[in-house]
Amino acid sequence: MSATGIFSLFPKLSEKALKPLGIFGGTFDPVHFGHLRLAEEAIGQLALAGVRWIPAGQPAHRGQPGTSARQRLDMVRLAVAGNPRFFVDAGEIEAAGPSYTVPTLQRLRAELGGEQPLVLLLGADAFAGLESWRHWRELFALAHIAVSHRPGFPVAATALPPVLGAEFATRQRDGAAALGATPAGGIVTFAMTQLAISATQIRQLHAAGRSARYLLPDDALDYIQTHSLYRNS
Ligand code: ATP
């Protein structure tokens, strides 16, 4: 066998290294099937190597949750257990102070290097509010953004605030292949199975003594019941 023949048996190192990694942050108070399908469908549609789940410690964009950061982390761990492409990153929970995405992505860059394509996964509602994020324009030097459809939140440049809409129009890329071509800077959208589930709805159901079963994994639901969470939301 020629030298070329031997090497062709192995994937090129560059190809292996360039498979994009999904980054999925959120309050996850609690994690639910909307989150899980978003991450699972992103892997399939965007050809991701996997998804790193990063629960926010003190979310910067909302009031402090009634549950502890540790409890939200526990529930995410229970929900993703058994999926070999899902990884949990407790970095924001272990850090002191509010959680911001730019420093988190800088930490990941330091860990994974400048070449690794990173893809920040956002629901359409979160993307529409991007301008309120601290140093939001720096995100594009650190990662791509993939915006999933979510019931009630259109994904179109015209439906966004003007500055963000202009950024979206400039950075929009066609599909998964573009994400592997550069480490950061593009925006793609993807249509996922539409699930009108929210953590707010689950907290409200619990507070009202009603069932949230089948909106989130049973292990997470058991955890909520065992720890008497969301009784007074
Ligand atoms: P809350 O109701 O407390 O605001 P949430 O259900 O929106 O919570 P978050 O933890 O705030 O959950 O969301 C984390 C990420 O998941 C965000 O990018 C959000 O847009 C996305 N997301 C949450 N639920 C869905 C859903 N049902 N479909 C698509 N994306 C979702």
Short mmCIF file of C-alpha atoms in Angstrom, two decimals, residues 21 37 61 69 100 110 120 122-123 134 137-138 153 157-158 173 178 180 184 213:
data_model
loop_
_atom_site.label_atom_id
_atom_site.label_comp_id
_atom_site.label_asym_id
_atom_site.label_seq_id
_atom_site.Cartn_x
_atom_site.Cartn_y
_atom_site.Cartn_z
CA LEU A 21 -18.93 22.24 19.19
CA ARG A 37 -34.76 18.78 21.63
CA HIS A 61 -30.56 39.06 32.36
CA ALA A 69 -27.53 27.15 41.13
CA TYR A 100 -21.84 36.63 31.22
CA ALA A 110 -8.36 29.31 26.18
CA LEU A 120 -23.60 29.32 20.60
CA LEU A 122 -29.92 30.26 21.22
CA GLY A 123 -33.68 30.09 21.03
CA ARG A 134 -22.91 42.68 27.98
CA ARG A 137 -20.70 42.37 19.67
CA GLU A 138 -17.64 40.56 21.03
CA PHE A 153 -40.79 34.19 18.14
CA ALA A 157 -34.06 40.29 10.22
CA THR A 158 -37.18 42.46 9.89
CA ARG A 173 -24.77 31.90 6.55
CA ALA A 178 -20.34 27.25 6.90
CA GLY A 180 -17.00 24.28 10.15
CA ALA A 184 -16.57 32.07 14.69
CA ARG A 213 -45.27 15.43 33.71
#
